[in-house]
Structures are given as C-alpha cells and as structure tokens.
mmCIF file of C-alpha atoms (C1' of nucleotides) and ligand atoms in Angstrom:
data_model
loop_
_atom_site.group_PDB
_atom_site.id
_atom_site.type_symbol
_atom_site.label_atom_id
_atom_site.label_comp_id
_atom_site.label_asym_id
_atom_site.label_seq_id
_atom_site.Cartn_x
_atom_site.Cartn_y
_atom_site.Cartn_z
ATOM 1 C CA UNK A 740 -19.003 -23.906 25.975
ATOM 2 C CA UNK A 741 -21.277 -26.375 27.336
ATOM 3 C CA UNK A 742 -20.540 -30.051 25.714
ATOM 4 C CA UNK A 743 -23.996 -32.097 25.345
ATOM 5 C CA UNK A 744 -23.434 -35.282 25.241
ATOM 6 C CA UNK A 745 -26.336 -38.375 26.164
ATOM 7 C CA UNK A 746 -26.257 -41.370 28.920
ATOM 8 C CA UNK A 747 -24.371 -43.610 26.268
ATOM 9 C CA UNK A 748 -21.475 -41.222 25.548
ATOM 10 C CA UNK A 749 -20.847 -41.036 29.115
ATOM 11 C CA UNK A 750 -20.669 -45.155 29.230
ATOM 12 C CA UNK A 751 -18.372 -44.925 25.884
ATOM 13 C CA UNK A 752 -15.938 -42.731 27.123
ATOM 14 C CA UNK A 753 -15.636 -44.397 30.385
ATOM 15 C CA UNK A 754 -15.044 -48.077 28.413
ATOM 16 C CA UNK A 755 -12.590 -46.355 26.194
ATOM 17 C CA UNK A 756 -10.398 -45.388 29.398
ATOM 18 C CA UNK A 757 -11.444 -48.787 30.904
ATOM 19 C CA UNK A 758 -13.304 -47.105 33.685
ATOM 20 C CA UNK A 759 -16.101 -49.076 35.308
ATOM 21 C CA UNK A 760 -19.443 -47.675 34.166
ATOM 22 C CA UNK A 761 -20.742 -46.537 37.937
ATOM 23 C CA UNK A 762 -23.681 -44.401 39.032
ATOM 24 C CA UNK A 763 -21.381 -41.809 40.570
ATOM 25 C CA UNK A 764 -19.012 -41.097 37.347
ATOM 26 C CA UNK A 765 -21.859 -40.964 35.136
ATOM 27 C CA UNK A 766 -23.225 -38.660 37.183
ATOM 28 C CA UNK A 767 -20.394 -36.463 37.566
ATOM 29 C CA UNK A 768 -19.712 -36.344 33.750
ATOM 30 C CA UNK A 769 -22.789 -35.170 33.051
ATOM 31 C CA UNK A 770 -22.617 -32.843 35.838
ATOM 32 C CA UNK A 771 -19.250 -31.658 34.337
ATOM 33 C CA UNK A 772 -19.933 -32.116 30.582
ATOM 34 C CA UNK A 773 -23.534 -29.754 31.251
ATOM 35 C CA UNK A 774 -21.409 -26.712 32.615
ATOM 36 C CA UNK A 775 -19.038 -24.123 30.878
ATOM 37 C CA UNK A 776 -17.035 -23.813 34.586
ATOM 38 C CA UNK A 777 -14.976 -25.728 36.488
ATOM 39 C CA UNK A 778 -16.474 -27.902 39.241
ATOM 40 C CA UNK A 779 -14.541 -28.598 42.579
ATOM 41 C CA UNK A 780 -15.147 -31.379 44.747
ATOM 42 C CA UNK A 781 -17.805 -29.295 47.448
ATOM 43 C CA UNK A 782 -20.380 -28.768 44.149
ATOM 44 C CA UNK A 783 -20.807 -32.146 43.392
ATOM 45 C CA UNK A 784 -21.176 -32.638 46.946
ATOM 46 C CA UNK A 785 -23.374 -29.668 47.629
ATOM 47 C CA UNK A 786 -25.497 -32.113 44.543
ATOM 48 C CA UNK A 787 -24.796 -35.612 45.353
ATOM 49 C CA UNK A 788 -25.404 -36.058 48.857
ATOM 50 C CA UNK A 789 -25.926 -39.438 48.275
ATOM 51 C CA UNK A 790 -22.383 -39.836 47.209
ATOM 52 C CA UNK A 791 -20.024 -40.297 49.948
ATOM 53 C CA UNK A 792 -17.280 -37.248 49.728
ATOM 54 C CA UNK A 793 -14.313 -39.352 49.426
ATOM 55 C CA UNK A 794 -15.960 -41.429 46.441
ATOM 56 C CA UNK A 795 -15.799 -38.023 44.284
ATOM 57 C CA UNK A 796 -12.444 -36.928 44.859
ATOM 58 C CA UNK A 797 -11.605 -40.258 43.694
ATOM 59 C CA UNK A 798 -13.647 -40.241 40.686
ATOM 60 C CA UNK A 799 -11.915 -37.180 40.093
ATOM 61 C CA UNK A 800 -8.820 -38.407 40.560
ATOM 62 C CA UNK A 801 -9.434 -40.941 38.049
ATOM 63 C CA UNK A 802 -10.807 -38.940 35.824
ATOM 64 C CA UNK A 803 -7.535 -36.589 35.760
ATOM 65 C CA UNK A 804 -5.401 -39.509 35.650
ATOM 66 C CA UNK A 805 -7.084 -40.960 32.700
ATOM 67 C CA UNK A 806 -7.204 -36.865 30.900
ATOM 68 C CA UNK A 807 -11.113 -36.726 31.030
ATOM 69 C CA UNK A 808 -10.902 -33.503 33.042
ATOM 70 C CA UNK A 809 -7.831 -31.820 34.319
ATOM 71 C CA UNK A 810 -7.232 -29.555 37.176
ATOM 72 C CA UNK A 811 -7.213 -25.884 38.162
ATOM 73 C CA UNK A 812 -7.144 -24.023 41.166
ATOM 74 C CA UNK A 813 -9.678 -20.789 41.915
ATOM 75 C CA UNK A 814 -8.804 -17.491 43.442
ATOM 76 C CA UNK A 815 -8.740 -19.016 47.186
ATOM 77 C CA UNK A 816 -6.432 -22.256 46.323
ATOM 78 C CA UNK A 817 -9.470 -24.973 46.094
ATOM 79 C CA UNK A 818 -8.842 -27.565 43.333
ATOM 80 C CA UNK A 819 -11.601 -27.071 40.763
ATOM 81 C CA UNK A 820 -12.134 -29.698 37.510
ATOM 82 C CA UNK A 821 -12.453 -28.737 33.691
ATOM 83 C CA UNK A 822 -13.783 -30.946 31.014
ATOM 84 C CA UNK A 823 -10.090 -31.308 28.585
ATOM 85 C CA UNK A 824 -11.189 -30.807 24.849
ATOM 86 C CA UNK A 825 -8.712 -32.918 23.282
ATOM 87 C CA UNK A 826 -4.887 -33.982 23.287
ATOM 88 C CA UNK A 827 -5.239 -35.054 26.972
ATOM 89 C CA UNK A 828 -3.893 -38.422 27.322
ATOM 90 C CA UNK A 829 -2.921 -40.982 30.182
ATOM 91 C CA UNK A 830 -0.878 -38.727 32.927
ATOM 92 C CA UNK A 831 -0.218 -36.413 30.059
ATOM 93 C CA UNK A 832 -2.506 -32.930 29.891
ATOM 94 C CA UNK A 833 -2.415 -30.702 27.244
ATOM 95 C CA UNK A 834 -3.833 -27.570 28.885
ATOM 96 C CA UNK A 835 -1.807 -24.975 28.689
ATOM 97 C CA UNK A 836 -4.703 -22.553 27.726
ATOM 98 C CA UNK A 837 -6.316 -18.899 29.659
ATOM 99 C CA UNK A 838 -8.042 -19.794 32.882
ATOM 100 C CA UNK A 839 -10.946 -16.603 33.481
ATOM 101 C CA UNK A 840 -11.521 -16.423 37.284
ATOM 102 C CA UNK A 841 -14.803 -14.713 37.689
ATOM 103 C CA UNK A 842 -14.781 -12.605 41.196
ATOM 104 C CA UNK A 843 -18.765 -11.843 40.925
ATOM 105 C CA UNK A 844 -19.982 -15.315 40.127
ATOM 106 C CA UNK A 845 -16.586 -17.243 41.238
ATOM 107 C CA UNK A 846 -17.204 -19.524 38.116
ATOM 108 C CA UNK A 847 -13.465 -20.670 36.525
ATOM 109 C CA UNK A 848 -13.622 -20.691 32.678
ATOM 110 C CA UNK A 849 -11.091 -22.342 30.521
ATOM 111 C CA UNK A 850 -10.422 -20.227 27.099
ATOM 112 C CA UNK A 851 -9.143 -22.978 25.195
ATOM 113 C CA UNK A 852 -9.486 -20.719 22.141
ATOM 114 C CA UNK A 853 -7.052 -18.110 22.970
ATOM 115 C CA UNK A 854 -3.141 -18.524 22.174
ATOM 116 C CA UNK A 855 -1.098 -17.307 24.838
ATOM 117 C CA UNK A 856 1.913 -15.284 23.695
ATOM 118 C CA UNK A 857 5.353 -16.644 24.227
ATOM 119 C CA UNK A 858 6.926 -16.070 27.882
ATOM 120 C CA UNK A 859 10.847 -16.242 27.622
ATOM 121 C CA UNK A 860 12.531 -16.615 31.530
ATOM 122 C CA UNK A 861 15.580 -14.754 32.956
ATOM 123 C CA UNK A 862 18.749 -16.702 32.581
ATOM 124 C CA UNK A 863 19.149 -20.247 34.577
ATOM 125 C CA UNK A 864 14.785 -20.531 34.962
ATOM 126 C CA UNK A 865 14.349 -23.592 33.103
ATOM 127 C CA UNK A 866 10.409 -24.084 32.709
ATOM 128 C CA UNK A 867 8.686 -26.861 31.977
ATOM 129 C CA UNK A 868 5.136 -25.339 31.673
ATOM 130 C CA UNK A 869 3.344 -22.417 31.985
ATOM 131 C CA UNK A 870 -0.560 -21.460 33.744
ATOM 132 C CA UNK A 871 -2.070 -17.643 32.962
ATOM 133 C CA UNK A 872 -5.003 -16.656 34.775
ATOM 134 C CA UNK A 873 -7.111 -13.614 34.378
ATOM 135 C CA UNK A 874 -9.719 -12.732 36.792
ATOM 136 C CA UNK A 875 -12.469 -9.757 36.260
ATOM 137 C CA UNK A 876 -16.264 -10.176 35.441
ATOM 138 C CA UNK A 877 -17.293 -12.912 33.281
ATOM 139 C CA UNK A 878 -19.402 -12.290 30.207
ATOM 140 C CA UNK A 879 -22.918 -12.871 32.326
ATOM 141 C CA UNK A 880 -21.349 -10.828 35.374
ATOM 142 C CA UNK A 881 -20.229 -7.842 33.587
ATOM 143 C CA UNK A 882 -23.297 -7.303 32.052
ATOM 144 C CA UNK A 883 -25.240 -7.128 35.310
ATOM 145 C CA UNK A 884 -22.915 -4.930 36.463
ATOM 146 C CA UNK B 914 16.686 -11.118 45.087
ATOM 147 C CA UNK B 915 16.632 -10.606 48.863
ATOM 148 C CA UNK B 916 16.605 -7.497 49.868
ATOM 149 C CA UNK B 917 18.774 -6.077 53.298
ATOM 150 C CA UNK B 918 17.067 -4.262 56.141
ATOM 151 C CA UNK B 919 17.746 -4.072 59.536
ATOM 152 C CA UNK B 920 15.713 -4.042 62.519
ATOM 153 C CA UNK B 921 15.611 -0.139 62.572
ATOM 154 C CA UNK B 922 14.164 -0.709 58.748
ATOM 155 C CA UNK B 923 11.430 -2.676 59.599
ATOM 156 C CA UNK B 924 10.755 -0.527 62.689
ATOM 157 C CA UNK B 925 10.431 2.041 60.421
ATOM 158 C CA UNK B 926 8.402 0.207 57.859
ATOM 159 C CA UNK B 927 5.647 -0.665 60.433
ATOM 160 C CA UNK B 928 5.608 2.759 61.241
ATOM 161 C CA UNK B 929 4.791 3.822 58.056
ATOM 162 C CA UNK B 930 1.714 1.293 57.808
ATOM 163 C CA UNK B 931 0.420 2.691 61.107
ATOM 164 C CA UNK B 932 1.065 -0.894 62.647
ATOM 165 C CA UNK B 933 2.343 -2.013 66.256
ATOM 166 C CA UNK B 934 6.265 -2.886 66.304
ATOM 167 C CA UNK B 935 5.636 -6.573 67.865
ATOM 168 C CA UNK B 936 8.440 -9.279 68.270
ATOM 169 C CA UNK B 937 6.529 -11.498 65.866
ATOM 170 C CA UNK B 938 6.010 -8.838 62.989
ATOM 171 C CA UNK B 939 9.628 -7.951 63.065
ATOM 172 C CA UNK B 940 10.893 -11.526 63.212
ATOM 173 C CA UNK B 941 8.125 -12.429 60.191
ATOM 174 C CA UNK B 942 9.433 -9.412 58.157
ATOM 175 C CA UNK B 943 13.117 -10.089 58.608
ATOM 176 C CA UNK B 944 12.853 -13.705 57.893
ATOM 177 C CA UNK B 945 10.838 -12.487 54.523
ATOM 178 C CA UNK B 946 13.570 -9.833 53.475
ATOM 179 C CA UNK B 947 16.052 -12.462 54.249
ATOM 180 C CA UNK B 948 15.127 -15.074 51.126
ATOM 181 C CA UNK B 949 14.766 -14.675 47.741
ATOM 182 C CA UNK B 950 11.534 -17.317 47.977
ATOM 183 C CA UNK B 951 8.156 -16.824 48.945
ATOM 184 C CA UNK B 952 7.018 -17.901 52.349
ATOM 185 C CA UNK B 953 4.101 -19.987 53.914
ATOM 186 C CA UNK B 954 2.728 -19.682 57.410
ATOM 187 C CA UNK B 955 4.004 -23.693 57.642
ATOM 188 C CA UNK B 956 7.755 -22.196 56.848
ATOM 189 C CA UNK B 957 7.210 -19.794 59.602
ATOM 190 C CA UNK B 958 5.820 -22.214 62.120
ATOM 191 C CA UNK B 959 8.901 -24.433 61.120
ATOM 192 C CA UNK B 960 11.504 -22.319 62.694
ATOM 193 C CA UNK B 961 9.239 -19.730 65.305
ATOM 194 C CA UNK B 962 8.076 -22.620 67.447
ATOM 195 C CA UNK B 963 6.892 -19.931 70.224
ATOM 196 C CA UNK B 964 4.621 -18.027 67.911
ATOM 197 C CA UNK B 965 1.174 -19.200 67.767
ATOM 198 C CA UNK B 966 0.479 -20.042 64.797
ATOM 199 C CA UNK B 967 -2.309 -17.998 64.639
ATOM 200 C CA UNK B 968 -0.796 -15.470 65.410
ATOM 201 C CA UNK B 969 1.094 -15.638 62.103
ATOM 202 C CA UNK B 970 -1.892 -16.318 59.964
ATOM 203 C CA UNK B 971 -2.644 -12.592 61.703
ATOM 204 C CA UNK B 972 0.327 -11.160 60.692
ATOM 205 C CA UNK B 973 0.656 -12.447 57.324
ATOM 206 C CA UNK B 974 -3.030 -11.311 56.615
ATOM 207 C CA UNK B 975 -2.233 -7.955 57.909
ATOM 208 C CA UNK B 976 0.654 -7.223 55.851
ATOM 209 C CA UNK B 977 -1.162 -8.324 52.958
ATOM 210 C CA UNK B 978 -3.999 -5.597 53.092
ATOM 211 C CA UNK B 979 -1.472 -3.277 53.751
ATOM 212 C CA UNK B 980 0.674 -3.896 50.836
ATOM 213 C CA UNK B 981 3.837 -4.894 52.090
ATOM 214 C CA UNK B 982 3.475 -8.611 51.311
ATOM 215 C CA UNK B 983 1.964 -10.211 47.990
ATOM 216 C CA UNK B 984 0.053 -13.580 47.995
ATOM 217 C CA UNK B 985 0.959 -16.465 45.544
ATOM 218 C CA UNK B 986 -0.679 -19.563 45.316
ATOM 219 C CA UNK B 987 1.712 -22.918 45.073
ATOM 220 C CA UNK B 988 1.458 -25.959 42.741
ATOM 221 C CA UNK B 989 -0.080 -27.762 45.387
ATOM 222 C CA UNK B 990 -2.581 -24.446 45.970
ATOM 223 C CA UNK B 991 -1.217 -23.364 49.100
ATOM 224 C CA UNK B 992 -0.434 -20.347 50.170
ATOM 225 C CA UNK B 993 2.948 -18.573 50.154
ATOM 226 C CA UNK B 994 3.638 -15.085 50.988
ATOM 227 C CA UNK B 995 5.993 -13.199 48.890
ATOM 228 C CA UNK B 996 7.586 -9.174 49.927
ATOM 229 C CA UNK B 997 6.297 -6.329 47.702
ATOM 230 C CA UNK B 998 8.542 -4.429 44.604
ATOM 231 C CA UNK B 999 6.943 -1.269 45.055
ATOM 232 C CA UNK B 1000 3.365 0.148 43.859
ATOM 233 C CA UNK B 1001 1.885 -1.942 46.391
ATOM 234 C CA UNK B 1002 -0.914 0.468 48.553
ATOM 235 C CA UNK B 1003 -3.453 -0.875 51.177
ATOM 236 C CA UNK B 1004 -6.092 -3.214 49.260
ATOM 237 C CA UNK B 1005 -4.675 -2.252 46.167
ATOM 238 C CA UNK B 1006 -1.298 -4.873 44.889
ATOM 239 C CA UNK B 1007 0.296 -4.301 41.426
ATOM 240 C CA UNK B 1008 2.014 -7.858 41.702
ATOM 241 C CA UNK B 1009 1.377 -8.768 37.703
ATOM 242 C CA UNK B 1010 4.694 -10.004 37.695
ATOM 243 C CA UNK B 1011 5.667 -13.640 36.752
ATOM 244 C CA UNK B 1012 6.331 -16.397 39.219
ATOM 245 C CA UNK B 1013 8.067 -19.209 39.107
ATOM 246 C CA UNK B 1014 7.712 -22.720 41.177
ATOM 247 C CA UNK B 1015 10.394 -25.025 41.460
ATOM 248 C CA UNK B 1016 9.480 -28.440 41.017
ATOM 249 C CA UNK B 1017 12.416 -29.612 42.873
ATOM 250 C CA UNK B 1018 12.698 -27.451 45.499
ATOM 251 C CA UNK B 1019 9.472 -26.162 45.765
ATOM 252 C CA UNK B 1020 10.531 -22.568 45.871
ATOM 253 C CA UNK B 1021 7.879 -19.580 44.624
ATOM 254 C CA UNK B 1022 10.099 -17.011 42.881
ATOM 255 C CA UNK B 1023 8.744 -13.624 42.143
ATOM 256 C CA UNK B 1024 10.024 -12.771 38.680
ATOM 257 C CA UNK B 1025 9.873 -8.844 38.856
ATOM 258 C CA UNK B 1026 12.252 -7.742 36.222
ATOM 259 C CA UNK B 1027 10.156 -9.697 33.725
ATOM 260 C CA UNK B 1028 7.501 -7.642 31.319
ATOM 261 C CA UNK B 1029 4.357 -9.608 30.802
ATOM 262 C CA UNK B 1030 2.807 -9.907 27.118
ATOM 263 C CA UNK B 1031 -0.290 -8.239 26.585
ATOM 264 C CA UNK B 1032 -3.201 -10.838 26.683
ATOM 265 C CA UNK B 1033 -6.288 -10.148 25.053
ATOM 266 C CA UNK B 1034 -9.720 -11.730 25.778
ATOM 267 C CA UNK B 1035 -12.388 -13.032 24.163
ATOM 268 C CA UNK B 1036 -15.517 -10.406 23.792
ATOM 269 C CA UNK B 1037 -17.799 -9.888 26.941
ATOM 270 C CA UNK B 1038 -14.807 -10.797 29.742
ATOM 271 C CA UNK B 1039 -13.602 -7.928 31.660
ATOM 272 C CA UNK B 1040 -10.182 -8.675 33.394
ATOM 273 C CA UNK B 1041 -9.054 -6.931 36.154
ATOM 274 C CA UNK B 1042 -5.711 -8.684 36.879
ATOM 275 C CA UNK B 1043 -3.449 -11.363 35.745
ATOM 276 C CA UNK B 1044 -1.298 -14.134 37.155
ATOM 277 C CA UNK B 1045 1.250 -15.572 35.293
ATOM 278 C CA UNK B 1046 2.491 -18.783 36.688
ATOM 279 C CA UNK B 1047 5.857 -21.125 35.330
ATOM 280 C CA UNK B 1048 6.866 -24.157 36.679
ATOM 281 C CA UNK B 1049 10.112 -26.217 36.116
ATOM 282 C CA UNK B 1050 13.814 -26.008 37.695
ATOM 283 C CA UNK B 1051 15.198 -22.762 39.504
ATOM 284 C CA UNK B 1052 18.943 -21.950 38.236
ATOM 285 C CA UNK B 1053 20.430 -23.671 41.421
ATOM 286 C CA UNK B 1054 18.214 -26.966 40.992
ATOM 287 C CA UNK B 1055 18.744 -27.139 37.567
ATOM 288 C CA UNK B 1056 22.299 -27.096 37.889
ATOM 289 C CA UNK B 1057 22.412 -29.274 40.168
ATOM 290 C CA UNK B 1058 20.266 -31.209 37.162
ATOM 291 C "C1'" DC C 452 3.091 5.466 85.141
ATOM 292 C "C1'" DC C 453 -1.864 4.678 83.507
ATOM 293 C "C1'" DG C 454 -5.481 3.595 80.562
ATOM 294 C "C1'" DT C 455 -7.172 1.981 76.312
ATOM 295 C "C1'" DA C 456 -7.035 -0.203 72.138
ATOM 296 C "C1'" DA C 457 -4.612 -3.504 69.631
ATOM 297 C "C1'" DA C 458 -2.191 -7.850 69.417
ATOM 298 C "C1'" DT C 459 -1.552 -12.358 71.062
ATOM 299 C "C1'" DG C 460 -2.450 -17.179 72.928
ATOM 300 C "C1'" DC C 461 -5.455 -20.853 73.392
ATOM 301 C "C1'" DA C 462 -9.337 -23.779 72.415
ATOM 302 C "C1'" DA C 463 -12.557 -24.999 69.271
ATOM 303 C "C1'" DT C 464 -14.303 -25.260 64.626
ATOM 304 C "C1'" DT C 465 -14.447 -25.371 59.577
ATOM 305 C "C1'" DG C 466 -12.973 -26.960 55.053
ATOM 306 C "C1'" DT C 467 -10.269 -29.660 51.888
ATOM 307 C "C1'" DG C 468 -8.102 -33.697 51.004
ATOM 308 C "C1'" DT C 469 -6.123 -38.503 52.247
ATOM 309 C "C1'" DT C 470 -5.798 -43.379 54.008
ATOM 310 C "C1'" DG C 471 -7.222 -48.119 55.650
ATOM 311 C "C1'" DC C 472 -10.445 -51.428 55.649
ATOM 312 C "C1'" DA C 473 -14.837 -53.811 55.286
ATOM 313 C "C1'" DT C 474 -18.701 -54.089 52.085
ATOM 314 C "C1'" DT C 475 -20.826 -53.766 47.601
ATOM 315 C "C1'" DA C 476 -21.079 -53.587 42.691
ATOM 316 C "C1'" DT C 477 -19.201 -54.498 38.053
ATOM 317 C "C1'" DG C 478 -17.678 -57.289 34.329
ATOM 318 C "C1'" DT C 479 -16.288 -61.825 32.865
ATOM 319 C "C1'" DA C 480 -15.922 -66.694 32.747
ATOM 320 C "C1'" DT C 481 -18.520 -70.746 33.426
ATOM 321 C "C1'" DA D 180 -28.313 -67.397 34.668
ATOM 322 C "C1'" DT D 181 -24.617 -68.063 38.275
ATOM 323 C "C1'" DA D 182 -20.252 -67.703 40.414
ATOM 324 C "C1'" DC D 183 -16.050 -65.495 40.835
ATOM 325 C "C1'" DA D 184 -12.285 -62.060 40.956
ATOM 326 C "C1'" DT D 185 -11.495 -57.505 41.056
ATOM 327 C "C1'" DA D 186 -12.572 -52.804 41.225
ATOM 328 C "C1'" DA D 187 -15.374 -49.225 43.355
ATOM 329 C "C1'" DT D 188 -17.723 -47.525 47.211
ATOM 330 C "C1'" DG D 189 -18.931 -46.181 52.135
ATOM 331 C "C1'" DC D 190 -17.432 -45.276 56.523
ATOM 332 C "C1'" DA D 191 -14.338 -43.945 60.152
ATOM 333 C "C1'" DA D 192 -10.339 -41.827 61.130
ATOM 334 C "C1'" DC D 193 -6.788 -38.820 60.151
ATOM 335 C "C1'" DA D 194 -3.851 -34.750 58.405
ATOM 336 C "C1'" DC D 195 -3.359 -30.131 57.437
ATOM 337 C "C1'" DA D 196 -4.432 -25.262 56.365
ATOM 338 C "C1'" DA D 197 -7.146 -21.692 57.825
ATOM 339 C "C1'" DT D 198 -10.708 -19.243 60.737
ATOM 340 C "C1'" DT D 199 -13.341 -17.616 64.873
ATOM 341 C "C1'" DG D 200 -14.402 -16.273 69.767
ATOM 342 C "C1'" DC D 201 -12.768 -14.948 73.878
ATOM 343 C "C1'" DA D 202 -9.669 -14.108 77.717
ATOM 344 C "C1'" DT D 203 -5.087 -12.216 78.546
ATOM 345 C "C1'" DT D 204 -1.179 -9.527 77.494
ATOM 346 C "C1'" DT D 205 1.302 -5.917 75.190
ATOM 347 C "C1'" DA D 206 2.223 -1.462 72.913
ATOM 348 C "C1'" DC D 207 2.027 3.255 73.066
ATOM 349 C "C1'" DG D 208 -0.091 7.945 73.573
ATOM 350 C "C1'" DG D 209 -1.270 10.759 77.225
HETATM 351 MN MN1 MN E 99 -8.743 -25.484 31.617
HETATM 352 MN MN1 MN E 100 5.201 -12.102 43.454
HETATM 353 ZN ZN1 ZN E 101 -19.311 -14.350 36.669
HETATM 354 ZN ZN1 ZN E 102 14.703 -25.128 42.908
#
DNA sequence: CCGTAAATGCAATTGTGTTGCATTATGTAT
DNA sequence: ATACATAATGCAACACAATTGCATTTACGG
C-alpha cells in the first residue's frame, strides 16, 4: 500500500541516487510515495501546473533510470509510474510482479505480493521477461458495485 | 500461424458481420490473414499509401467490436491489431491467450496453443480478464542470435 | 437504375512524448 | 559568504498516434 515517508526521506533517497534535491522531484515522490496506484505523466500535471510538462516526464525518466519507480502501461497504452519496493537498481528493474487494471476507477495497482506461476513458451520463443495483467474491479470499486 | 483465405473468404466473412464489402476492408483483412504478426494502423499506412489513414483507424476499430480482430498493446504501448482464434462475438473477445514481443524484430505474436496458469488474487479484487505478455527473441531472431 | 444509409476523404484537433536551446538553480570550491 | 561549473528547468517547436466533424462518395436493397 501507501509508503509514508517525510520531506527528508525524499532528499535521502534522491542523494543516494545522486539526484539533485529539486522542488519538482520532491514533489512528485511524495505525490507517488502517498498513492497505492500508478501515476502517469497527465496526473502530476493535472496537480502541478506550475511544473512545465516536459520537466515531469523527465523527472520520471530519471527516476526509472535510477529504479525509484518503474513503468507500466494502463488499459489504453498511456505510460503510468509505480513506486519499485526493492531490488530495483541502476537500468536494472526487478518487477516482474501482477499489475490490477481497475476499469471502474482506472487506478493501476502493482501486487508485488503475489507469485506468478511459471509460463513455459512453445519451442524456438526465447523470453527474456514476462508482464501479467488482470483487470476487473478493484477492492474499493467492487464494493460499490 | 497465418491463416489462408481468399477474397471470396473475406467477402464472405464481412457478410457474416453484417458489414459493407469495401476495397479497404478486404485489402486490411487479407494483409492480416497474410502474417503470422500482429498489425498497427502505421504498418498499414506503410504499404496502402491511398487509404486515408483514417479510414483505417475506422476499419480496424470496426473489426474490433465485431470480433474478428483482437487488440494488443506493444512494448512501446502502441497499438497492434492481431486476427481472432475463434470465440470471439461482438463486444465480447476471449483473447486470454499469451503474446509474445520480439525485441528484435518487434513482432506481436499471438501464442494461442498456449494454456495460461490459473492466477489467483489477493481478497477484495474482482478480475474480469487477463493479459499475459513475454518479451525476448522470436524463433527466427533468435536464430539468427 | 434510384434512393438512402453507410463508408470514406480531408481538415482540424487532441493527447502523449521528444528535442534543442536559453535561462535558472543546485552543490561545491574558494 | 561568493563565485563557478554543471545539472535541471522552462519554453518553443516538433513528431506521432488517435479522434472528431463534415462534405462527398460508395454500397446495396428496392
Ligand atoms: Mn508494478
Ligand atoms: Mn492475441
Ligand atoms: Zn477501482
Ligand atoms: Zn523477432
């Protein structure tokens, strides 16, 4: 779920990936780090309109590069951001975990606590990863109905 | 793999969907039957320079709600069209099968004969589909290493 | 062959994402 | 505290997929 973390975690985590401390990632991160979903480029701006558009999909860039968040598309194809829980290094993401699409609430969920079951490929396929999604009602959305 | 029809097949097949028998619709479906790859309205464009290409966002959108034509989402999120098994009604695809993006040739294979594992979910999500995604080297790429 | 509804072409618009370059802010050395 | 080098940002422009409105053309049943 939802990570809480304070100002001067934020400003830790972007020394240890020798990121500049800037107004616009810390305000992403805790943007990012508040929520249990995914965020794609439009929220933030839909928050920050203060923050130029192009400065956020290159804090997000960043951000992937360095494995602070890593990325996953929605339903219609649009690039949305997940906080990685651990084992995400430099150009090097672990995440290899469910991705819920909800199609009430559109929110994208990452279910780092399920194990996915082994997938073995027809003869020749030679895969070097794999991404499940599900999509249904989340949680909130299926008990509204 | 790629399945052979002829023109009195298609003919037929927009028949049966209560759809108009247009030059682009039959050259969109026979350049679908023809490959064993899915199919973007960019690789269209490429090669039917006197369809609008509007006109073939129209007919790929068409033969989607109608079941003929499955849509799969590439590694880069866009995207590509991919003919129907079978079980496929209007509004209503049974496409849970595997597919596979080549990282070298970019190519979206749909991985019918493959059974999916059963995934469970954590308590309170309600899925209503899966997609199964693998990425790596088709059998021709990786041979050709 | 005619008439009508559907399909198409064209222009314009939206949305997402990228690039180049001038300006500003950050962190460090003085 | 100040100056400097470098990184980050803002802005304008661009690229590309996809959508919408409307006029024109086509398909097809009568
Ligand atoms: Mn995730
Ligand atoms: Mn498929
Ligand atoms: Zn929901
Ligand atoms: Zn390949």
């Amino acid at each position: 779920m939802a990570q809480t973390k304070n100002t001067y975690q934020f400003e830790d985590l972007l020394d240890k990936h020798q990121l500049k401390k800037t107004a616009a990632r810390l305000r992403v991160l805790s943007m990012m780090y508040a929520k249990n979903t995914a965020t794609s480029q439009p929220d933030l701006e839909s928050v920050m309109h203060d923050i130029d558009r192009v400065t956020l999909y290159r804090v997000l860039n960043v951000f992937e590069e360095k494995g602070i968040i890593h990325k996953v598309f929605d339903l219609n194809g649009t690039a949305n951001y997940a906080v990685c829980q651990s084992g995400c290094h430099e150009h090097h993401h672990h995440d290899e975990h469910l991705h819920f699409n909800c199609t009430a609430c559109k929110g994208v969920f990452c279910l780092n606590e399920l194990s996915l079951p082994a997938i073995n490929l027809p003869a020749g396929f030679q895969p070097s990863g794999f991404t499940v999604y599900a999509s249904g009602l989340c949680p909130k959305c299926s008990k509204m109905q």
